[in-house]
PDB file of N, CA and C in Angstrom:
ATOM      1  N   UNK A   4     169.486 133.645  47.410  1.00 55.00           N
ATOM      2  CA  UNK A   4     168.618 133.090  48.440  1.00 55.00           C
ATOM      3  C   UNK A   4     169.325 133.205  49.793  1.00 55.00           C
ATOM      4  N   UNK A   5     168.668 133.805  50.757  1.00 68.00           N
ATOM      5  CA  UNK A   5     169.275 133.971  52.072  1.00 68.00           C
ATOM      6  C   UNK A   5     168.783 132.880  53.024  1.00 68.00           C
ATOM      7  N   UNK A   6     169.571 132.649  54.036  1.00 69.00           N
ATOM      8  CA  UNK A   6     169.256 131.653  55.051  1.00 69.00           C
ATOM      9  C   UNK A   6     168.544 132.357  56.197  1.00 69.00           C
ATOM     10  N   UNK A   7     167.302 132.002  56.445  1.00 74.00           N
ATOM     11  CA  UNK A   7     166.543 132.596  57.542  1.00 74.00           C
ATOM     12  C   UNK A   7     166.526 131.601  58.694  1.00 74.00           C
ATOM     13  N   UNK A   8     167.520 131.707  59.558  1.00 73.00           N
ATOM     14  CA  UNK A   8     167.684 130.764  60.661  1.00 73.00           C
ATOM     15  C   UNK A   8     166.489 130.785  61.606  1.00 73.00           C
ATOM     16  N   UNK A   9     165.924 131.957  61.847  1.00 76.00           N
ATOM     17  CA  UNK A   9     164.764 132.060  62.746  1.00 76.00           C
ATOM     18  C   UNK A   9     163.597 131.221  62.224  1.00 76.00           C
ATOM     19  N   UNK A  10     163.330 131.289  60.918  1.00 83.00           N
ATOM     20  CA  UNK A  10     162.232 130.506  60.337  1.00 83.00           C
ATOM     21  C   UNK A  10     162.509 129.012  60.410  1.00 83.00           C
ATOM     22  N   UNK A  11     163.758 128.630  60.192  1.00 82.00           N
ATOM     23  CA  UNK A  11     164.122 127.207  60.276  1.00 82.00           C
ATOM     24  C   UNK A  11     163.892 126.695  61.687  1.00 82.00           C
ATOM     25  N   UNK A  12     164.312 127.462  62.675  1.00 80.00           N
ATOM     26  CA  UNK A  12     164.135 127.062  64.077  1.00 80.00           C
ATOM     27  C   UNK A  12     162.657 126.978  64.415  1.00 80.00           C
ATOM     28  N   UNK A  13     161.893 127.976  64.012  1.00 84.00           N
ATOM     29  CA  UNK A  13     160.448 127.970  64.284  1.00 84.00           C
ATOM     30  C   UNK A  13     159.766 126.773  63.616  1.00 84.00           C
ATOM     31  N   UNK A  14     160.175 126.451  62.396  1.00 89.00           N
ATOM     32  CA  UNK A  14     159.562 125.344  61.662  1.00 89.00           C
ATOM     33  C   UNK A  14     159.808 123.995  62.357  1.00 89.00           C
ATOM     34  N   UNK A  15     160.927 123.872  63.048  1.00 89.00           N
ATOM     35  CA  UNK A  15     161.273 122.609  63.684  1.00 89.00           C
ATOM     36  C   UNK A  15     161.056 122.613  65.197  1.00 89.00           C
ATOM     37  N   UNK A  16     160.349 123.637  65.701  1.00 85.00           N
ATOM     38  CA  UNK A  16     160.076 123.715  67.134  1.00 85.00           C
ATOM     39  C   UNK A  16     159.317 122.471  67.582  1.00 85.00           C
ATOM     40  N   UNK A  17     159.770 121.871  68.662  1.00 86.00           N
ATOM     41  CA  UNK A  17     159.136 120.669  69.180  1.00 86.00           C
ATOM     42  C   UNK A  17     159.788 119.391  68.672  1.00 86.00           C
ATOM     43  N   UNK A  18     160.691 119.508  67.711  1.00 90.00           N
ATOM     44  CA  UNK A  18     161.375 118.336  67.151  1.00 90.00           C
ATOM     45  C   UNK A  18     162.796 118.183  67.688  1.00 90.00           C
ATOM     46  N   UNK A  19     163.180 118.989  68.675  1.00 86.00           N
ATOM     47  CA  UNK A  19     164.563 119.022  69.118  1.00 86.00           C
ATOM     48  C   UNK A  19     165.093 117.648  69.523  1.00 86.00           C
ATOM     49  N   UNK A  20     164.343 116.918  70.328  1.00 88.00           N
ATOM     50  CA  UNK A  20     164.819 115.624  70.802  1.00 88.00           C
ATOM     51  C   UNK A  20     164.955 114.637  69.646  1.00 88.00           C
ATOM     52  N   UNK A  21     163.999 114.655  68.752  1.00 92.00           N
ATOM     53  CA  UNK A  21     164.058 113.779  67.581  1.00 92.00           C
ATOM     54  C   UNK A  21     165.258 114.112  66.700  1.00 92.00           C
ATOM     55  N   UNK A  22     165.501 115.399  66.487  1.00 90.00           N
ATOM     56  CA  UNK A  22     166.637 115.817  65.666  1.00 90.00           C
ATOM     57  C   UNK A  22     167.960 115.496  66.340  1.00 90.00           C
ATOM     58  N   UNK A  23     168.018 115.679  67.664  1.00 88.00           N
ATOM     59  CA  UNK A  23     169.218 115.297  68.410  1.00 88.00           C
ATOM     60  C   UNK A  23     169.498 113.816  68.223  1.00 88.00           C
ATOM     61  N   UNK A  24     168.473 113.012  68.349  1.00 91.00           N
ATOM     62  CA  UNK A  24     168.612 111.568  68.205  1.00 91.00           C
ATOM     63  C   UNK A  24     169.020 111.172  66.790  1.00 91.00           C
ATOM     64  N   UNK A  25     168.432 111.814  65.813  1.00 93.00           N
ATOM     65  CA  UNK A  25     168.675 111.439  64.421  1.00 93.00           C
ATOM     66  C   UNK A  25     170.024 111.923  63.888  1.00 93.00           C
ATOM     67  N   UNK A  26     170.442 113.129  64.258  1.00 90.00           N
ATOM     68  CA  UNK A  26     171.600 113.725  63.613  1.00 90.00           C
ATOM     69  C   UNK A  26     172.832 113.946  64.484  1.00 90.00           C
ATOM     70  N   UNK A  27     172.648 114.004  65.807  1.00 87.00           N
ATOM     71  CA  UNK A  27     173.785 114.414  66.625  1.00 87.00           C
ATOM     72  C   UNK A  27     174.220 113.355  67.629  1.00 87.00           C
ATOM     73  N   UNK A  28     173.330 112.977  68.544  1.00 89.00           N
ATOM     74  CA  UNK A  28     173.748 112.092  69.618  1.00 89.00           C
ATOM     75  C   UNK A  28     172.563 111.253  70.108  1.00 89.00           C
ATOM     76  N   UNK A  29     172.328 110.099  69.487  1.00 92.00           N
ATOM     77  CA  UNK A  29     171.180 109.272  69.862  1.00 92.00           C
ATOM     78  C   UNK A  29     171.196 108.839  71.332  1.00 92.00           C
ATOM     79  N   UNK A  30     172.375 108.567  71.856  1.00 93.00           N
ATOM     80  CA  UNK A  30     172.453 108.124  73.258  1.00 93.00           C
ATOM     81  C   UNK A  30     172.062 109.240  74.215  1.00 93.00           C
ATOM     82  N   UNK A  31     172.510 110.458  73.924  1.00 87.00           N
ATOM     83  CA  UNK A  31     172.146 111.595  74.779  1.00 87.00           C
ATOM     84  C   UNK A  31     170.636 111.813  74.730  1.00 87.00           C
ATOM     85  N   UNK A  32     170.035 111.671  73.567  1.00 90.00           N
ATOM     86  CA  UNK A  32     168.583 111.828  73.450  1.00 90.00           C
ATOM     87  C   UNK A  32     167.863 110.804  74.322  1.00 90.00           C
ATOM     88  N   UNK A  33     168.347 109.564  74.341  1.00 93.00           N
ATOM     89  CA  UNK A  33     167.740 108.526  75.185  1.00 93.00           C
ATOM     90  C   UNK A  33     167.874 108.879  76.664  1.00 93.00           C
ATOM     91  N   UNK A  34     169.046 109.363  77.048  1.00 90.00           N
ATOM     92  CA  UNK A  34     169.273 109.747  78.449  1.00 90.00           C
ATOM     93  C   UNK A  34     168.325 110.870  78.840  1.00 90.00           C
ATOM     94  N   UNK A  35     168.234 111.914  77.999  1.00 86.00           N
ATOM     95  CA  UNK A  35     167.363 113.046  78.310  1.00 86.00           C
ATOM     96  C   UNK A  35     165.912 112.614  78.460  1.00 86.00           C
ATOM     97  N   UNK A  36     165.466 111.735  77.588  1.00 89.00           N
ATOM     98  CA  UNK A  36     164.085 111.249  77.671  1.00 89.00           C
ATOM     99  C   UNK A  36     163.881 110.424  78.939  1.00 89.00           C
ATOM    100  N   UNK A  37     164.856 109.578  79.255  1.00 93.00           N
ATOM    101  CA  UNK A  37     164.764 108.711  80.434  1.00 93.00           C
ATOM    102  C   UNK A  37     164.660 109.510  81.726  1.00 93.00           C
ATOM    103  N   UNK A  38     165.424 110.602  81.829  1.00 87.00           N
ATOM    104  CA  UNK A  38     165.406 111.384  83.070  1.00 87.00           C
ATOM    105  C   UNK A  38     164.348 112.486  83.049  1.00 87.00           C
ATOM    106  N   UNK A  39     163.545 112.515  81.989  1.00 83.00           N
ATOM    107  CA  UNK A  39     162.461 113.497  81.925  1.00 83.00           C
ATOM    108  C   UNK A  39     162.924 114.902  81.599  1.00 83.00           C
ATOM    109  N   UNK A  40     164.077 115.016  80.972  1.00 80.00           N
ATOM    110  CA  UNK A  40     164.636 116.319  80.640  1.00 80.00           C
ATOM    111  C   UNK A  40     164.421 116.591  79.157  1.00 80.00           C
ATOM    112  N   UNK A  41     163.191 116.320  78.704  1.00 83.00           N
ATOM    113  CA  UNK A  41     162.898 116.432  77.273  1.00 83.00           C
ATOM    114  C   UNK A  41     161.711 117.338  76.942  1.00 83.00           C
ATOM    115  N   UNK A  42     161.446 118.371  77.742  1.00 87.00           N
ATOM    116  CA  UNK A  42     160.381 119.293  77.347  1.00 87.00           C
ATOM    117  C   UNK A  42     160.777 120.039  76.075  1.00 87.00           C
ATOM    118  N   UNK A  43     159.880 120.805  75.537  1.00 87.00           N
ATOM    119  CA  UNK A  43     160.182 121.642  74.381  1.00 87.00           C
ATOM    120  C   UNK A  43     160.748 122.953  74.919  1.00 87.00           C
ATOM    121  N   UNK A  44     162.070 123.083  74.858  1.00 85.00           N
ATOM    122  CA  UNK A  44     162.717 124.292  75.356  1.00 85.00           C
ATOM    123  C   UNK A  44     162.602 125.394  74.311  1.00 85.00           C
ATOM    124  N   UNK A  45     162.269 126.584  74.769  1.00 86.00           N
ATOM    125  CA  UNK A  45     162.107 127.705  73.852  1.00 86.00           C
ATOM    126  C   UNK A  45     163.098 128.837  74.113  1.00 86.00           C
ATOM    127  N   UNK A  46     163.801 128.745  75.235  1.00 87.00           N
ATOM    128  CA  UNK A  46     164.743 129.809  75.569  1.00 87.00           C
ATOM    129  C   UNK A  46     165.778 129.283  76.526  1.00 87.00           C
ATOM    130  N   UNK A  47     166.963 129.840  76.457  1.00 85.00           N
ATOM    131  CA  UNK A  47     168.019 129.482  77.384  1.00 85.00           C
ATOM    132  C   UNK A  47     168.891 130.674  77.671  1.00 85.00           C
ATOM    133  N   UNK A  48     169.349 130.778  78.904  1.00 85.00           N
ATOM    134  CA  UNK A  48     170.288 131.832  79.278  1.00 85.00           C
ATOM    135  C   UNK A  48     171.142 131.302  80.407  1.00 85.00           C
ATOM    136  N   UNK A  49     172.451 131.335  80.199  1.00 81.00           N
ATOM    137  CA  UNK A  49     173.361 130.786  81.197  1.00 81.00           C
ATOM    138  C   UNK A  49     173.072 129.315  81.397  1.00 81.00           C
ATOM    139  N   UNK A  50     172.843 128.908  82.622  1.00 81.00           N
ATOM    140  CA  UNK A  50     172.545 127.511  82.921  1.00 81.00           C
ATOM    141  C   UNK A  50     171.049 127.261  83.057  1.00 81.00           C
ATOM    142  N   UNK A  51     170.239 128.214  82.633  1.00 87.00           N
ATOM    143  CA  UNK A  51     168.786 128.095  82.783  1.00 87.00           C
ATOM    144  C   UNK A  51     168.108 127.893  81.438  1.00 87.00           C
ATOM    145  N   UNK A  52     167.069 127.084  81.464  1.00 87.00           N
ATOM    146  CA  UNK A  52     166.250 126.804  80.287  1.00 87.00           C
ATOM    147  C   UNK A  52     164.802 127.086  80.633  1.00 87.00           C
ATOM    148  N   UNK A  53     164.023 127.483  79.627  1.00 91.00           N
ATOM    149  CA  UNK A  53     162.589 127.669  79.791  1.00 91.00           C
ATOM    150  C   UNK A  53     161.881 126.843  78.734  1.00 91.00           C
ATOM    151  N   UNK A  54     160.791 126.175  79.140  1.00 91.00           N
ATOM    152  CA  UNK A  54     160.041 125.385  78.175  1.00 91.00           C
ATOM    153  C   UNK A  54     158.872 126.185  77.620  1.00 91.00           C
ATOM    154  N   UNK A  55     158.126 125.552  76.728  1.00 90.00           N
ATOM    155  CA  UNK A  55     157.019 126.231  76.057  1.00 90.00           C
ATOM    156  C   UNK A  55     155.839 126.503  76.979  1.00 90.00           C
ATOM    157  N   UNK A  56     155.900 126.028  78.213  1.00 93.00           N
ATOM    158  CA  UNK A  56     154.841 126.302  79.196  1.00 93.00           C
ATOM    159  C   UNK A  56     155.265 127.349  80.215  1.00 93.00           C
ATOM    160  N   UNK A  57     156.502 127.872  80.057  1.00 95.00           N
ATOM    161  CA  UNK A  57     156.998 128.894  80.969  1.00 95.00           C
ATOM    162  C   UNK A  57     157.742 128.354  82.178  1.00 95.00           C
ATOM    163  N   UNK A  58     157.912 127.029  82.284  1.00 95.00           N
ATOM    164  CA  UNK A  58     158.649 126.448  83.403  1.00 95.00           C
ATOM    165  C   UNK A  58     160.140 126.706  83.235  1.00 95.00           C
ATOM    166  N   UNK A  59     160.811 127.006  84.328  1.00 95.00           N
ATOM    167  CA  UNK A  59     162.251 127.259  84.312  1.00 95.00           C
ATOM    168  C   UNK A  59     162.985 126.041  84.867  1.00 95.00           C
ATOM    169  N   UNK A  60     164.103 125.696  84.233  1.00 89.00           N
ATOM    170  CA  UNK A  60     164.915 124.551  84.636  1.00 89.00           C
ATOM    171  C   UNK A  60     166.353 125.004  84.836  1.00 89.00           C
ATOM    172  N   UNK A  61     167.014 124.427  85.815  1.00 87.00           N
ATOM    173  CA  UNK A  61     168.445 124.614  85.979  1.00 87.00           C
ATOM    174  C   UNK A  61     169.109 123.428  85.297  1.00 87.00           C
ATOM    175  N   UNK A  62     169.830 123.686  84.219  1.00 80.00           N
ATOM    176  CA  UNK A  62     170.454 122.635  83.425  1.00 80.00           C
ATOM    177  C   UNK A  62     171.795 122.272  84.045  1.00 80.00           C
ATOM    178  N   UNK A  63     171.855 121.115  84.658  1.00 77.00           N
ATOM    179  CA  UNK A  63     173.079 120.676  85.316  1.00 77.00           C
ATOM    180  C   UNK A  63     173.729 119.510  84.581  1.00 77.00           C
ATOM    181  N   UNK A  64     173.357 119.300  83.334  1.00 73.00           N
ATOM    182  CA  UNK A  64     173.981 118.258  82.521  1.00 73.00           C
ATOM    183  C   UNK A  64     175.199 118.864  81.849  1.00 73.00           C
ATOM    184  N   UNK A  65     176.344 118.225  81.991  1.00 60.00           N
ATOM    185  CA  UNK A  65     177.548 118.763  81.377  1.00 60.00           C
ATOM    186  C   UNK A  65     177.901 117.962  80.134  1.00 60.00           C
ATOM    187  N   UNK A  66     178.726 118.526  79.307  1.00 58.00           N
ATOM    188  CA  UNK A  66     179.151 117.773  78.148  1.00 58.00           C
ATOM    189  C   UNK A  66     179.655 118.607  77.003  1.00 58.00           C
ATOM    190  N   UNK A  67     178.801 119.307  76.312  1.00 60.00           N
ATOM    191  CA  UNK A  67     179.189 119.976  75.086  1.00 60.00           C
ATOM    192  C   UNK A  67     179.658 121.403  75.338  1.00 60.00           C
ATOM    193  N   UNK A  68     180.176 122.052  74.315  1.00 58.00           N
ATOM    194  CA  UNK A  68     180.772 123.377  74.412  1.00 58.00           C
ATOM    195  C   UNK A  68     179.906 124.441  75.034  1.00 58.00           C
ATOM    196  N   UNK A  69     178.596 124.350  74.882  1.00 60.00           N
ATOM    197  CA  UNK A  69     177.715 125.378  75.429  1.00 60.00           C
ATOM    198  C   UNK A  69     177.884 125.502  76.939  1.00 60.00           C
ATOM    199  N   UNK A  70     178.284 124.444  77.592  1.00 59.00           N
ATOM    200  CA  UNK A  70     178.320 124.450  79.050  1.00 59.00           C
ATOM    201  C   UNK A  70     179.526 125.196  79.612  1.00 59.00           C
ATOM    202  N   UNK A  71     180.512 125.468  78.775  1.00 65.00           N
ATOM    203  CA  UNK A  71     181.651 126.244  79.256  1.00 65.00           C
ATOM    204  C   UNK A  71     181.266 127.706  79.465  1.00 65.00           C
ATOM    205  N   UNK A  72     180.358 128.216  78.639  1.00 68.00           N
ATOM    206  CA  UNK A  72     179.980 129.628  78.701  1.00 68.00           C
ATOM    207  C   UNK A  72     178.518 129.846  79.035  1.00 68.00           C
ATOM    208  N   UNK A  73     177.721 128.792  78.982  1.00 69.00           N
ATOM    209  CA  UNK A  73     176.288 128.936  79.181  1.00 69.00           C
ATOM    210  C   UNK A  73     175.615 129.342  77.888  1.00 69.00           C
ATOM    211  N   UNK A  74     174.328 129.481  77.937  1.00 75.00           N
ATOM    212  CA  UNK A  74     173.569 129.872  76.750  1.00 75.00           C
ATOM    213  C   UNK A  74     173.425 131.381  76.698  1.00 75.00           C
ATOM    214  N   UNK A  75     173.367 131.902  75.501  1.00 76.00           N
ATOM    215  CA  UNK A  75     173.157 133.338  75.277  1.00 76.00           C
ATOM    216  C   UNK A  75     174.214 134.206  75.951  1.00 76.00           C
ATOM    217  N   UNK A  76     175.453 133.730  75.974  1.00 78.00           N
ATOM    218  CA  UNK A  76     176.522 134.527  76.569  1.00 78.00           C
ATOM    219  C   UNK A  76     176.682 135.802  75.748  1.00 78.00           C
ATOM    220  N   UNK A  77     176.676 136.966  76.385  1.00 83.00           N
ATOM    221  CA  UNK A  77     176.690 138.228  75.635  1.00 83.00           C
ATOM    222  C   UNK A  77     177.909 138.382  74.722  1.00 83.00           C
ATOM    223  N   UNK A  78     179.070 137.933  75.134  1.00 82.00           N
ATOM    224  CA  UNK A  78     180.262 138.077  74.287  1.00 82.00           C
ATOM    225  C   UNK A  78     180.188 137.151  73.072  1.00 82.00           C
ATOM    226  N   UNK A  79     179.654 135.945  73.248  1.00 78.00           N
ATOM    227  CA  UNK A  79     179.497 135.022  72.126  1.00 78.00           C
ATOM    228  C   UNK A  79     178.459 135.574  71.152  1.00 78.00           C
ATOM    229  N   UNK A  80     177.354 136.079  71.678  1.00 80.00           N
ATOM    230  CA  UNK A  80     176.313 136.651  70.817  1.00 80.00           C
ATOM    231  C   UNK A  80     176.862 137.834  70.013  1.00 80.00           C
ATOM    232  N   UNK A  81     177.654 138.677  70.643  1.00 82.00           N
ATOM    233  CA  UNK A  81     178.222 139.817  69.941  1.00 82.00           C
ATOM    234  C   UNK A  81     179.198 139.357  68.854  1.00 82.00           C
ATOM    235  N   UNK A  82     179.991 138.338  69.139  1.00 77.00           N
ATOM    236  CA  UNK A  82     180.915 137.806  68.131  1.00 77.00           C
ATOM    237  C   UNK A  82     180.150 137.255  66.930  1.00 77.00           C
ATOM    238  N   UNK A  83     179.025 136.588  67.189  1.00 77.00           N
ATOM    239  CA  UNK A  83     178.199 136.063  66.102  1.00 77.00           C
ATOM    240  C   UNK A  83     177.602 137.203  65.293  1.00 77.00           C
ATOM    241  N   UNK A  84     177.148 138.250  65.973  1.00 78.00           N
ATOM    242  CA  UNK A  84     176.587 139.408  65.269  1.00 78.00           C
ATOM    243  C   UNK A  84     177.634 140.080  64.382  1.00 78.00           C
ATOM    244  N   UNK A  85     178.877 140.132  64.859  1.00 74.00           N
ATOM    245  CA  UNK A  85     179.934 140.821  64.128  1.00 74.00           C
ATOM    246  C   UNK A  85     180.495 139.978  62.986  1.00 74.00           C
ATOM    247  N   UNK A  86     180.377 138.682  63.043  1.00 68.00           N
ATOM    248  CA  UNK A  86     181.019 137.814  62.063  1.00 68.00           C
ATOM    249  C   UNK A  86     180.706 138.194  60.620  1.00 68.00           C
ATOM    250  N   UNK A  87     179.448 138.416  60.245  1.00 66.00           N
ATOM    251  CA  UNK A  87     179.176 138.744  58.842  1.00 66.00           C
ATOM    252  C   UNK A  87     179.858 140.034  58.386  1.00 66.00           C
ATOM    253  N   UNK A  88     180.192 140.916  59.313  1.00 59.00           N
ATOM    254  CA  UNK A  88     180.814 142.182  58.946  1.00 59.00           C
ATOM    255  C   UNK A  88     182.324 142.064  58.825  1.00 59.00           C
ATOM    256  N   UNK A  89     182.899 140.940  59.258  1.00 53.00           N
ATOM    257  CA  UNK A  89     184.346 140.775  59.261  1.00 53.00           C
ATOM    258  C   UNK A  89     184.887 140.635  57.843  1.00 53.00           C
ATOM    259  N   UNK A  90     184.202 139.932  57.006  1.00 55.00           N
ATOM    260  CA  UNK A  90     184.689 139.729  55.648  1.00 55.00           C
ATOM    261  C   UNK A  90     183.863 138.694  54.931  1.00 55.00           C
ATOM    262  N   UNK A  91     184.339 138.256  53.768  1.00 58.00           N
ATOM    263  CA  UNK A  91     183.579 137.271  52.994  1.00 58.00           C
ATOM    264  C   UNK A  91     183.534 135.920  53.692  1.00 58.00           C
ATOM    265  N   UNK A  92     182.462 135.208  53.426  1.00 54.00           N
ATOM    266  CA  UNK A  92     182.297 133.868  53.976  1.00 54.00           C
ATOM    267  C   UNK A  92     183.252 132.921  53.244  1.00 54.00           C
ATOM    268  N   UNK A  93     184.004 132.093  53.977  1.00 52.00           N
ATOM    269  CA  UNK A  93     184.922 131.162  53.305  1.00 52.00           C
ATOM    270  C   UNK A  93     184.156 130.232  52.351  1.00 52.00           C
ATOM    271  N   UNK A  94     184.782 129.834  51.285  1.00 55.00           N
ATOM    272  CA  UNK A  94     184.137 128.966  50.303  1.00 55.00           C
ATOM    273  C   UNK A  94     184.706 127.562  50.309  1.00 55.00           C
ATOM    274  N   UNK A  95     185.288 127.136  51.416  1.00 53.00           N
ATOM    275  CA  UNK A  95     185.868 125.807  51.480  1.00 53.00           C
ATOM    276  C   UNK A  95     184.825 124.843  51.295  1.00 53.00           C
TER     277      UNK A  95
END
């Protein structure tokens, strides 16, 4: 059985804030909702986000690792693409 990440993401589209609150950082989810930074984002590149209505946002919230390189950084994407070809997946 293979993991289809694209299907998982599509299946949970629109639940991002709820999932953030439930599994990762409830306080950050509250902050994002309070400041109105809770649209359904469908794309990100660098410091820019796009929602499901086509609106573009400049993301100026700092905090997690994504902000050091931005979203969709070409070198990070290439490293992710190459990872499966490097060798077997660890079984830890």
